[in-house]
Short mmCIF file of C-alpha atoms and ligand atoms in Angstrom, two decimals:
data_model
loop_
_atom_site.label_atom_id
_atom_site.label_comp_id
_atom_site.label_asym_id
_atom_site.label_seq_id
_atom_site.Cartn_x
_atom_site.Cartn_y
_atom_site.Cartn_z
CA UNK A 1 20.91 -10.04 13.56
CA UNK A 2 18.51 -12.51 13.83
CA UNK A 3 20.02 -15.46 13.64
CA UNK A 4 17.53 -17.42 15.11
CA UNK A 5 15.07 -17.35 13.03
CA UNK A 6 16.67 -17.42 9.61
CA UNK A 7 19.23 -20.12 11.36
CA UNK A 8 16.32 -22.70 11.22
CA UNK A 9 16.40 -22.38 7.70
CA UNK A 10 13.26 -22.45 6.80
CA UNK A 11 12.72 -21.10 2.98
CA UNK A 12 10.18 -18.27 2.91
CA UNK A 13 7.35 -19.80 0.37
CA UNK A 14 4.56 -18.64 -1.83
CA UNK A 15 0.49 -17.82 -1.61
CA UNK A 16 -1.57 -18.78 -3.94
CA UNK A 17 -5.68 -17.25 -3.76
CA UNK A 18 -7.64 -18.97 -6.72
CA UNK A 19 -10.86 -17.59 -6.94
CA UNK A 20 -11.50 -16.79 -3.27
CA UNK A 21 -14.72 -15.54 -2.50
CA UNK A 22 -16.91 -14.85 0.58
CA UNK A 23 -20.92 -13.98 1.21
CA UNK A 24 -22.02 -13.45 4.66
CA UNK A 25 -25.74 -13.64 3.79
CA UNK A 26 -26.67 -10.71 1.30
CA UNK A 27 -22.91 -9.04 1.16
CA UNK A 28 -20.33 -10.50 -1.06
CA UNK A 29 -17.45 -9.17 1.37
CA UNK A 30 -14.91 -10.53 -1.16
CA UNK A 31 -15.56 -11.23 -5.17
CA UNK A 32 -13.51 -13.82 -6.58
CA UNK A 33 -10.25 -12.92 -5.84
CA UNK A 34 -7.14 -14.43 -7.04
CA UNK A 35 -3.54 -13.87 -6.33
CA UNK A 36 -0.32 -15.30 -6.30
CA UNK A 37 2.72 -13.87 -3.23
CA UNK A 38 5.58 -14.93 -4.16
CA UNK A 39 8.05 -16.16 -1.97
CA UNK A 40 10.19 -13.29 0.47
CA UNK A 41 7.75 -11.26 -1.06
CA UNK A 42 6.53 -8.01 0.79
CA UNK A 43 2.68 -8.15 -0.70
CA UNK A 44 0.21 -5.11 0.60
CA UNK A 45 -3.53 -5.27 0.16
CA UNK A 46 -4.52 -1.39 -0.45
CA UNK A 47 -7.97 0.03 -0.14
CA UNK A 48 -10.62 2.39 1.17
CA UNK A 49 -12.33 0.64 4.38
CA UNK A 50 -15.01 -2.11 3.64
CA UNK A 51 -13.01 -3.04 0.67
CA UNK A 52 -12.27 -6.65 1.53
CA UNK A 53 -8.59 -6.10 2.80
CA UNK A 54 -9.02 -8.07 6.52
CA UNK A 55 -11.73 -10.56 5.06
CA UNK A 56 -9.30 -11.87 2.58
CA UNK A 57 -6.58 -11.47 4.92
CA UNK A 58 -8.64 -13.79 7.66
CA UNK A 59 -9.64 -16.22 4.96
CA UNK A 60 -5.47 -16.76 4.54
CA UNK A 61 -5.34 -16.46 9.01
CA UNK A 62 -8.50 -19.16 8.74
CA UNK A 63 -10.28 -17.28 11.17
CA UNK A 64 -13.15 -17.28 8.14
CA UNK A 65 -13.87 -20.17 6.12
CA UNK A 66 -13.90 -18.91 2.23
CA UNK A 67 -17.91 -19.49 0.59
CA UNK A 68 -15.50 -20.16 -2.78
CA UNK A 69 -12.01 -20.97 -4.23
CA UNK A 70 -9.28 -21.90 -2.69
CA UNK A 71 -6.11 -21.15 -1.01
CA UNK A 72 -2.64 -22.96 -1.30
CA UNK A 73 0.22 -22.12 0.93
CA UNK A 74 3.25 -23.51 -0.98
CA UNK A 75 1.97 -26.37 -2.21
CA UNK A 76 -0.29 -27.12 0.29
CA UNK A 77 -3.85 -26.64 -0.15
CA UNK A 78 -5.17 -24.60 3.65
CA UNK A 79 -8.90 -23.81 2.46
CA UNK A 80 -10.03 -25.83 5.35
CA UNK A 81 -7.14 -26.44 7.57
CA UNK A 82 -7.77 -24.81 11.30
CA UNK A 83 -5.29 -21.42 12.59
CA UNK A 84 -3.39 -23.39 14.95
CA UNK A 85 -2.44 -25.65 12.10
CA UNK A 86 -1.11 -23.18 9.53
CA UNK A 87 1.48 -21.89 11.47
CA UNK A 88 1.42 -18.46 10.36
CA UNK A 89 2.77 -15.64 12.50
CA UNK A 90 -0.01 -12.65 12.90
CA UNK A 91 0.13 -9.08 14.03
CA UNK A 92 -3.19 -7.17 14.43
CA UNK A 93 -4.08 -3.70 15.05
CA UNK A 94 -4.74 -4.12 18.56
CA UNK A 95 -1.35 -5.89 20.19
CA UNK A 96 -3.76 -8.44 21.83
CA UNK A 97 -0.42 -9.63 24.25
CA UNK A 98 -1.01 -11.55 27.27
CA UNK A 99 -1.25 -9.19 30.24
CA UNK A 100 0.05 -11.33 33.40
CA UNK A 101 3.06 -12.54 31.10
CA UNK A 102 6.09 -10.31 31.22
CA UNK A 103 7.49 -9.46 27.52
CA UNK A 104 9.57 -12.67 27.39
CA UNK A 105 7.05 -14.52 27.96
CA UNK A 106 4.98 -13.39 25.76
CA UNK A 107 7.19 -13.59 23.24
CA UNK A 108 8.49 -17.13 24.05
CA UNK A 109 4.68 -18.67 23.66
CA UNK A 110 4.82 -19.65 20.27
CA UNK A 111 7.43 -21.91 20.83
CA UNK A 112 5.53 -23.49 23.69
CA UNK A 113 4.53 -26.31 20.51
CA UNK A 114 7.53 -26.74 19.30
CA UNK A 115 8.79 -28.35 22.24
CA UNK A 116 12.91 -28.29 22.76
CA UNK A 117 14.40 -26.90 26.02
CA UNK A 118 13.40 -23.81 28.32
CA UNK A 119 16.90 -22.50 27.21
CA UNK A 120 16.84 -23.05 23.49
CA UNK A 121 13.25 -21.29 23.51
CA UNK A 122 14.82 -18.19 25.61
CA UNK A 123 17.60 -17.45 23.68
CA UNK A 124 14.89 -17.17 20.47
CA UNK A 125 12.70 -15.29 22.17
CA UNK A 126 15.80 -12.53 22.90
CA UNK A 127 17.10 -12.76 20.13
CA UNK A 128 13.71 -12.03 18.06
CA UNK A 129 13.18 -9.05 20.66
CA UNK A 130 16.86 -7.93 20.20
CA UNK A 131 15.97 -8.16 16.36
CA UNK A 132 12.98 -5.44 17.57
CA UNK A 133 15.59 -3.60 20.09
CA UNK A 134 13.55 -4.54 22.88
CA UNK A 135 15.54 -7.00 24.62
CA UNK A 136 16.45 -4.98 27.73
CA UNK A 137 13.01 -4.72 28.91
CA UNK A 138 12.11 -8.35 28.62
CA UNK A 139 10.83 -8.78 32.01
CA UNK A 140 8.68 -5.80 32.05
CA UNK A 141 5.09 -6.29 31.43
CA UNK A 142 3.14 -4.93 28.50
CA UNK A 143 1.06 -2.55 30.61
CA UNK A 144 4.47 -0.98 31.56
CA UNK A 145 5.66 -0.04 27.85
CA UNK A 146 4.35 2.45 25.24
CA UNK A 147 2.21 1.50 22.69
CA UNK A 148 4.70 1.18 19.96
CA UNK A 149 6.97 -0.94 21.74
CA UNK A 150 3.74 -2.85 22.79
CA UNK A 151 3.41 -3.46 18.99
CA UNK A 152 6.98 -4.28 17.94
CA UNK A 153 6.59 -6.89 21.31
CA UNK A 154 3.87 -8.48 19.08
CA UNK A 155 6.02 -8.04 16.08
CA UNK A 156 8.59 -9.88 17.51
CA UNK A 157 5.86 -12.42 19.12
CA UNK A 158 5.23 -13.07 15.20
CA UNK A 159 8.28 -13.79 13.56
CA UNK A 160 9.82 -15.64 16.62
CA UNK A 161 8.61 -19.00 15.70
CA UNK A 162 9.95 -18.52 11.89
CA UNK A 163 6.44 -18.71 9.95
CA UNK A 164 6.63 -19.36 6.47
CA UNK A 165 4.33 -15.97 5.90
CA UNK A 166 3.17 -13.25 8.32
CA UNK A 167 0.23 -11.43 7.79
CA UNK A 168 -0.31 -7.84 9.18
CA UNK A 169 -3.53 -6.18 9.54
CA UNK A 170 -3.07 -2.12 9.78
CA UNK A 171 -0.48 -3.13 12.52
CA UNK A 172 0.35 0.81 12.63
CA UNK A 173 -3.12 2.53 12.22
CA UNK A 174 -2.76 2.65 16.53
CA UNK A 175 0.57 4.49 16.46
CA UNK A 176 0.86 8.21 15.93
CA UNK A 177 2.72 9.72 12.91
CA UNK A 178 6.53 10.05 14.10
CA UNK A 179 5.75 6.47 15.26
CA UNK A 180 4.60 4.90 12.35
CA UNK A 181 7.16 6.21 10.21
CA UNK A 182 9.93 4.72 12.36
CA UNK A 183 7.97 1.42 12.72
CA UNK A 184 7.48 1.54 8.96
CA UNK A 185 11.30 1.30 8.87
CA UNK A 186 12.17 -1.38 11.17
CA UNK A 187 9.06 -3.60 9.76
CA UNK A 188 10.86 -2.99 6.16
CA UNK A 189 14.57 -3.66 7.52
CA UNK A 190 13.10 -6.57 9.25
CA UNK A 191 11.38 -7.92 6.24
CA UNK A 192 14.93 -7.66 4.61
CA UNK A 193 17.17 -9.71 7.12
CA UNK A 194 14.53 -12.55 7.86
CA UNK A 195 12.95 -12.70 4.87
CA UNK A 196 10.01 -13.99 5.23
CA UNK A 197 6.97 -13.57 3.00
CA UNK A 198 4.68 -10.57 4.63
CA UNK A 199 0.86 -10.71 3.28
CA UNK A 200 0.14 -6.14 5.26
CA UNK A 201 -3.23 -4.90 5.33
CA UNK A 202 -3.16 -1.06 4.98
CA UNK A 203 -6.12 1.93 3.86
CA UNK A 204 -2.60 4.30 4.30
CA UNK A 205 -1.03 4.56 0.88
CA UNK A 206 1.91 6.29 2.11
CA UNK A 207 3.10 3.28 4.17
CA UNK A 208 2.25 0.84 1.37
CA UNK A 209 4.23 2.87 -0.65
CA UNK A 210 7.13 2.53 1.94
CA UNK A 211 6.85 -1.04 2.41
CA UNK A 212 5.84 -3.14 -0.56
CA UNK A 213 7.61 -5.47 -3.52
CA UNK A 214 3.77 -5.14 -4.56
CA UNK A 215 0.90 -3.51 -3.65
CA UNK A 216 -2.75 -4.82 -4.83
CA UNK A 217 -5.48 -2.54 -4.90
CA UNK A 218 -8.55 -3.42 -3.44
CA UNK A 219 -12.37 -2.00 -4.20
CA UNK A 220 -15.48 -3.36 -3.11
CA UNK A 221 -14.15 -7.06 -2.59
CA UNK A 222 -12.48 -7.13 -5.95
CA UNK A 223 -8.76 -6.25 -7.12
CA UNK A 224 -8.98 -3.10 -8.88
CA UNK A 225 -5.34 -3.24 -10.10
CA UNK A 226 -1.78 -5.21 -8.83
CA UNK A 227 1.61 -3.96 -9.24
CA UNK A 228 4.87 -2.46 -8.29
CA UNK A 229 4.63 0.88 -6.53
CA UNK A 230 6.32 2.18 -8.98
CA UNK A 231 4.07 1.10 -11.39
CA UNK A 232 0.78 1.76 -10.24
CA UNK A 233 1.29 5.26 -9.22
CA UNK A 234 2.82 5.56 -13.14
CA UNK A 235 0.34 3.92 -14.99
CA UNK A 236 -2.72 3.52 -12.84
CA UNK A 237 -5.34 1.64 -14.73
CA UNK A 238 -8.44 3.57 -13.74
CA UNK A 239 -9.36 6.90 -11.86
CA UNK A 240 -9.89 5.03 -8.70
CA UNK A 241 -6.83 4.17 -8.57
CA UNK A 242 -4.82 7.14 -9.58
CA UNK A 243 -6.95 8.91 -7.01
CA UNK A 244 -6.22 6.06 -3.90
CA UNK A 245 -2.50 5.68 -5.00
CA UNK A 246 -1.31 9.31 -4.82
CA UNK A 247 -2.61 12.53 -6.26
CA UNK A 248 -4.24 12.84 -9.47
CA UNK A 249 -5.47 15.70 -11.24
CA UNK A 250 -8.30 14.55 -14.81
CA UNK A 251 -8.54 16.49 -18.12
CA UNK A 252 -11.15 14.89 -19.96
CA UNK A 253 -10.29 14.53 -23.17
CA UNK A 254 -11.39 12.52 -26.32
CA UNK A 255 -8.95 10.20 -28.39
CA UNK A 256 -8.04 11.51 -31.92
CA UNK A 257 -5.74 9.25 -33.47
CA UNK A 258 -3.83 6.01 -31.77
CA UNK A 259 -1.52 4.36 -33.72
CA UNK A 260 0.44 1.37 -32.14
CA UNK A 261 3.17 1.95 -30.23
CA UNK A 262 2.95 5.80 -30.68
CA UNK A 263 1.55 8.16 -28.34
CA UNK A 264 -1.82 9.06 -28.27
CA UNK A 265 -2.81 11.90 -29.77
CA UNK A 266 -6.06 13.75 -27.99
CA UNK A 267 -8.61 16.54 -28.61
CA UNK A 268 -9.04 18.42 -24.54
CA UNK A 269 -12.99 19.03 -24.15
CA UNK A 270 -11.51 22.20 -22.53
CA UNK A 271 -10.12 23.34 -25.96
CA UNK A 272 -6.52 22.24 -27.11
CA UNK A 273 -4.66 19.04 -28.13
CA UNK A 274 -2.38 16.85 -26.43
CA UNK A 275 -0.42 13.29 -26.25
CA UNK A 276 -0.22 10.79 -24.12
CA UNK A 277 1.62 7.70 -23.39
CA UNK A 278 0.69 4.61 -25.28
CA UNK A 279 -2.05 2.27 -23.53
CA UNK A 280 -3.05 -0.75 -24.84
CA UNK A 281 -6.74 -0.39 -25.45
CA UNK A 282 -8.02 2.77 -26.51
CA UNK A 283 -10.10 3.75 -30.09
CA UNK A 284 -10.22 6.93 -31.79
CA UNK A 285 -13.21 8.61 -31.15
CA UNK A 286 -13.31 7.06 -27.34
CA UNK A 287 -13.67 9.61 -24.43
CA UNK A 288 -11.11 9.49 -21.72
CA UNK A 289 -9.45 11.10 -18.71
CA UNK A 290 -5.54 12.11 -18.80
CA UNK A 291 -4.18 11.81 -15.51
CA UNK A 292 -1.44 14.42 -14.59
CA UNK A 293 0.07 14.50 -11.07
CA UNK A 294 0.33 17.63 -9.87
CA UNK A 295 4.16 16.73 -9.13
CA UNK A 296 4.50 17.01 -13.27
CA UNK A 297 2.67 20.29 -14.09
CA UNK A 298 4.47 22.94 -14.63
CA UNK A 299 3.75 26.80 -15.48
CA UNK A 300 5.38 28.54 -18.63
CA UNK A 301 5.04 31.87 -19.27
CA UNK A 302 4.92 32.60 -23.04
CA UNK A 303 3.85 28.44 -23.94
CA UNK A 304 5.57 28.09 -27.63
CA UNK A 305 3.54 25.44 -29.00
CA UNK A 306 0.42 25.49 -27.77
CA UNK A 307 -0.38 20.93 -27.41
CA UNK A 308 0.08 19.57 -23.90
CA UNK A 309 -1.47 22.58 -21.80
CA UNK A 310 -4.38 23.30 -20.19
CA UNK A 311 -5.52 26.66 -18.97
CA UNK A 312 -5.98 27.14 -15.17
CA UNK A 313 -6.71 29.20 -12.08
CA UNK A 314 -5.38 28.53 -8.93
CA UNK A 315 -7.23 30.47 -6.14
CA UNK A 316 -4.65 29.04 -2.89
CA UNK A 317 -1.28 29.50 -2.92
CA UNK A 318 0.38 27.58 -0.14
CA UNK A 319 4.09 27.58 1.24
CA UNK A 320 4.64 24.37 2.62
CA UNK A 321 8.84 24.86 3.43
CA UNK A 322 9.95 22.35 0.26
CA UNK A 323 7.07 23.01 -2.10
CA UNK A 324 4.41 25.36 -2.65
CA UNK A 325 0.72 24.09 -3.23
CA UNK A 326 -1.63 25.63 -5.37
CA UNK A 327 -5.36 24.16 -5.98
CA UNK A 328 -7.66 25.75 -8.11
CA UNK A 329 -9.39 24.98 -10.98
CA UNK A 330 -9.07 23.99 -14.74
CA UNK A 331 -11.01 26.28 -17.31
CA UNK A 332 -14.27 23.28 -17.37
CA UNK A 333 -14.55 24.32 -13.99
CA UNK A 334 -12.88 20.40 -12.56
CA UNK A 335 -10.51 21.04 -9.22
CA UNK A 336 -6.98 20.53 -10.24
CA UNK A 337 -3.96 20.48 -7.82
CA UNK A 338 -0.27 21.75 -8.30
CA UNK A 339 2.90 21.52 -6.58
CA UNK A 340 5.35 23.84 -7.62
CA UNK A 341 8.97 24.52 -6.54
CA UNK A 342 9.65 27.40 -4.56
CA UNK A 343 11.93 28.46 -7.54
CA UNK A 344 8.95 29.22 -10.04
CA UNK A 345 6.68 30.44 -6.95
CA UNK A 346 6.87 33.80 -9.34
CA UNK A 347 5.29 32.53 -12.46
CA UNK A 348 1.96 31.93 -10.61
CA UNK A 349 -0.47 34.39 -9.18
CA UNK A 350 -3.23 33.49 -7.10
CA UNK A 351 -6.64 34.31 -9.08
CA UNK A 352 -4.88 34.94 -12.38
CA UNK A 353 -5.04 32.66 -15.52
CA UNK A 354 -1.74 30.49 -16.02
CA UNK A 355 -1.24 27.44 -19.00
CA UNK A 356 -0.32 24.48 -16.96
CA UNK A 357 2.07 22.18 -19.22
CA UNK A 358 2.96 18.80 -18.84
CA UNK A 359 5.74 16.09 -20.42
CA UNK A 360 3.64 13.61 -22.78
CA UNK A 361 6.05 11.00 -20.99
CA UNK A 362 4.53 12.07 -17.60
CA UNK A 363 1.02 11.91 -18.03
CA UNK A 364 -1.48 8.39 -18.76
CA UNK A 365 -5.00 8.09 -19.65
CA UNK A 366 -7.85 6.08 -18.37
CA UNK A 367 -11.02 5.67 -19.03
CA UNK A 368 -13.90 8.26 -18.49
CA UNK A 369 -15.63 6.72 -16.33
CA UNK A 370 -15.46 7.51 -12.75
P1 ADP B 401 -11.72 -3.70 5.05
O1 ADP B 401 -10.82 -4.52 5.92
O2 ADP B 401 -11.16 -3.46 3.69
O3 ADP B 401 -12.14 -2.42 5.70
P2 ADP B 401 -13.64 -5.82 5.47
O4 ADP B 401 -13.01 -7.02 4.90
O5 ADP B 401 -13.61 -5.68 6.94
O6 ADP B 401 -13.07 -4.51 4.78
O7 ADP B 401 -15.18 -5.77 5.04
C1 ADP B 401 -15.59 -5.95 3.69
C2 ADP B 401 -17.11 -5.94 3.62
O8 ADP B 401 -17.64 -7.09 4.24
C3 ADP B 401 -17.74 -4.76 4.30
O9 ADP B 401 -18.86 -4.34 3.56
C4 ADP B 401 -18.16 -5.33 5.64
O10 ADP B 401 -19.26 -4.63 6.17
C5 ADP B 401 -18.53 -6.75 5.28
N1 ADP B 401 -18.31 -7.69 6.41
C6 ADP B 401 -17.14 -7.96 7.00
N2 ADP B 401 -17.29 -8.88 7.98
C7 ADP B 401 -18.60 -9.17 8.01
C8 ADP B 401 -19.43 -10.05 8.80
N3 ADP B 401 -18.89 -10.82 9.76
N4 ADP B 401 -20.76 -10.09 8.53
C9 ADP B 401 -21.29 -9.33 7.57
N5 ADP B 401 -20.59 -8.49 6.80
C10 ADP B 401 -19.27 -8.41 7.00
MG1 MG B 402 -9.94 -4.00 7.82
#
């Protein structure tokens, strides 16, 4: 549909952060942080707020000069180059549109420097706010629509002018539920047909989830892991992460035996054995936390063999129409968090003792620490 945009042809590239650091005075808002986005790629920073997620993303916009490293879009070093010179398109939390320009116009003014006729620039700017399904309220202005089609107005604003990346910073967080969920959509179907590469700033996991090739996570200014959905939420490389990327209940547990390539056999401090998928870098001997989301625990009655189970006590049973969930607590007294199908609501009781069980495939350690 928009033809416009990908008709100028120009080929999505790359981002490359080497080492990209910034210090306002004392705080070191962002630690060394390097990163490649490819090119088309759909890249989402991910983390809890004061993380570094908008300072990096401004050091990319150049709104804030890095204190260290450097920053290449394609080939093209920008460290130092000025906004209006990187020609990125932008979409903030806040729509920050023009008020006394109607829609079109607003949408048209990033073409104001590429020169070319009045007509040329039109028919992009409605074909951009078609792409958006805004086009029949072009000559409204933005004080006249809703807040979500305020923000796909500034969506379209964005992409109009065919930016080799766009960055988005929590362009959503504004929008209520239903909202974001449908805007989540048309940012992901727009991503496909343009394909542009999208640098998205979110602290919603959900929505990365929804949206990204690759999600990095973010913790106090540093990358705390990078990867696909897919594979973080599997093999999350720490606790923070298994906790920020999903649900994630611990049983602490100490390594017994590794042996390359085979699972990992484990003593439970809560009594009990179990095995785990093989990690790289674990020794015998070494405490550690098994993750286990509470999507893969299940509840047998009579357990045959008794490795792979922890006892429990869940003290809320919840119906919640596709799933029941039931939090209690694991026999050391940690909280632990269980969603069962509606099918095997009878083999749990609340306040009684149950073995939760898991698949050795399903569940990943990391280390103790917190
Ligand atoms: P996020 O977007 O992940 O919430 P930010 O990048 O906004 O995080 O902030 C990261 C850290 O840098 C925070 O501790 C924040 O207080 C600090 N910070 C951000 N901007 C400034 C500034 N202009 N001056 C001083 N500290 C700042
Ligand atoms: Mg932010």
């Amino acid at each position: 549909m928009v033809q416009t945009t990908r008709g100028s042809g120009r080929a999505p590239v790359g981002l490359e952060l080497l080492g990209v650091q910034k210090r306002y005075g004392d705080v070191l808002a962002v630690k060394d942080v390097s990163l490649s986005v490819r090119p088309g790629e759909f890249l989402t920073l991910l983390g809890p707020s004061g993380s570094g997620k908008t300072t990096t993303l401004n050091m990319v916009a150049g709104f804030e000069t890095p204190t260290g490293g450097s920053i290449m879009l394609g080939d093209k070093d920008i460290t130092r180059v000025p906004t209006h010179k990187r020609g990125l398109g932008m979409v903030f939390q806040s729509y920050a549109l023009f008020p006394h320009m109607t829609v079109l116009e607003n949408v048209m003014y990033p073409l104001k420097r590429e020169g070319g006729s009045g007509d040329v620039r039109k028919k992009r700017a409605l074909a951009a706010l078609e792409a958006v399904s805004l086009d029949h309220l072009a000559t409204r202005r933005p004080a006249q629509l809703s807040g979500g089609q305020q923000q796909r107005v500034a969506l379209a604003r964005a992409f109009v002018s065919n930016p080799p990346i766009l960055l988005m910073d929590e362009p959503l967080s504004a929008l209520d539920k239903s909202l974001r969920t449908q805007m989540q959509e048309e940012i992901r179907r727009l991503h496909q047909e343009i394909g542009t590469t999208v640098l998205f700033v979110t602290h919603d996991q959900e929505e990365a989830l929804a949206l990204s090739d690759r999600i990095v996570i973010m913790r106090d200014g540093e990358i705390a892991q990078v990867g696909t959905p897919t594979e973080i939420y599997e093999s999350p490389n720490s606790s923070f992460t298994a906790k920020f990327l999903g649900a994630a209940n611990f049983v602490e547990a100490t390594v017994a035996r590794v042996e390359a390539g085979r699972p990992i056999e484990l003593s439970l401090e809560a009594g009990g054995t179990a095995i785990a998928r093989p990690t790289s870098v674990v020794r015998a001997g070494e405490r550690v936390r098994l993750v286990l989301r509470p999507e893969d625990g299940f509840v047998e009655d009579s357990p045959q063999d008794a490795g792979n189970r922890v006892s429990a006590v869940f003290d809320e049973i919840v119906f919640l129409g596709d799933r029941l969930r039931c939090s209690g607590r694991f026999a050391d007294g940690s909280g632990c968090l269980l969603w069962l199908s509606h099918r095997d609501a009878d083999k749990i009781r609340a306040g009684q003792e149950v073995f939760l069980r898991w698949e050795p495939e399903r569940s990943v350690i990391v280390p103790a620490e917190a």
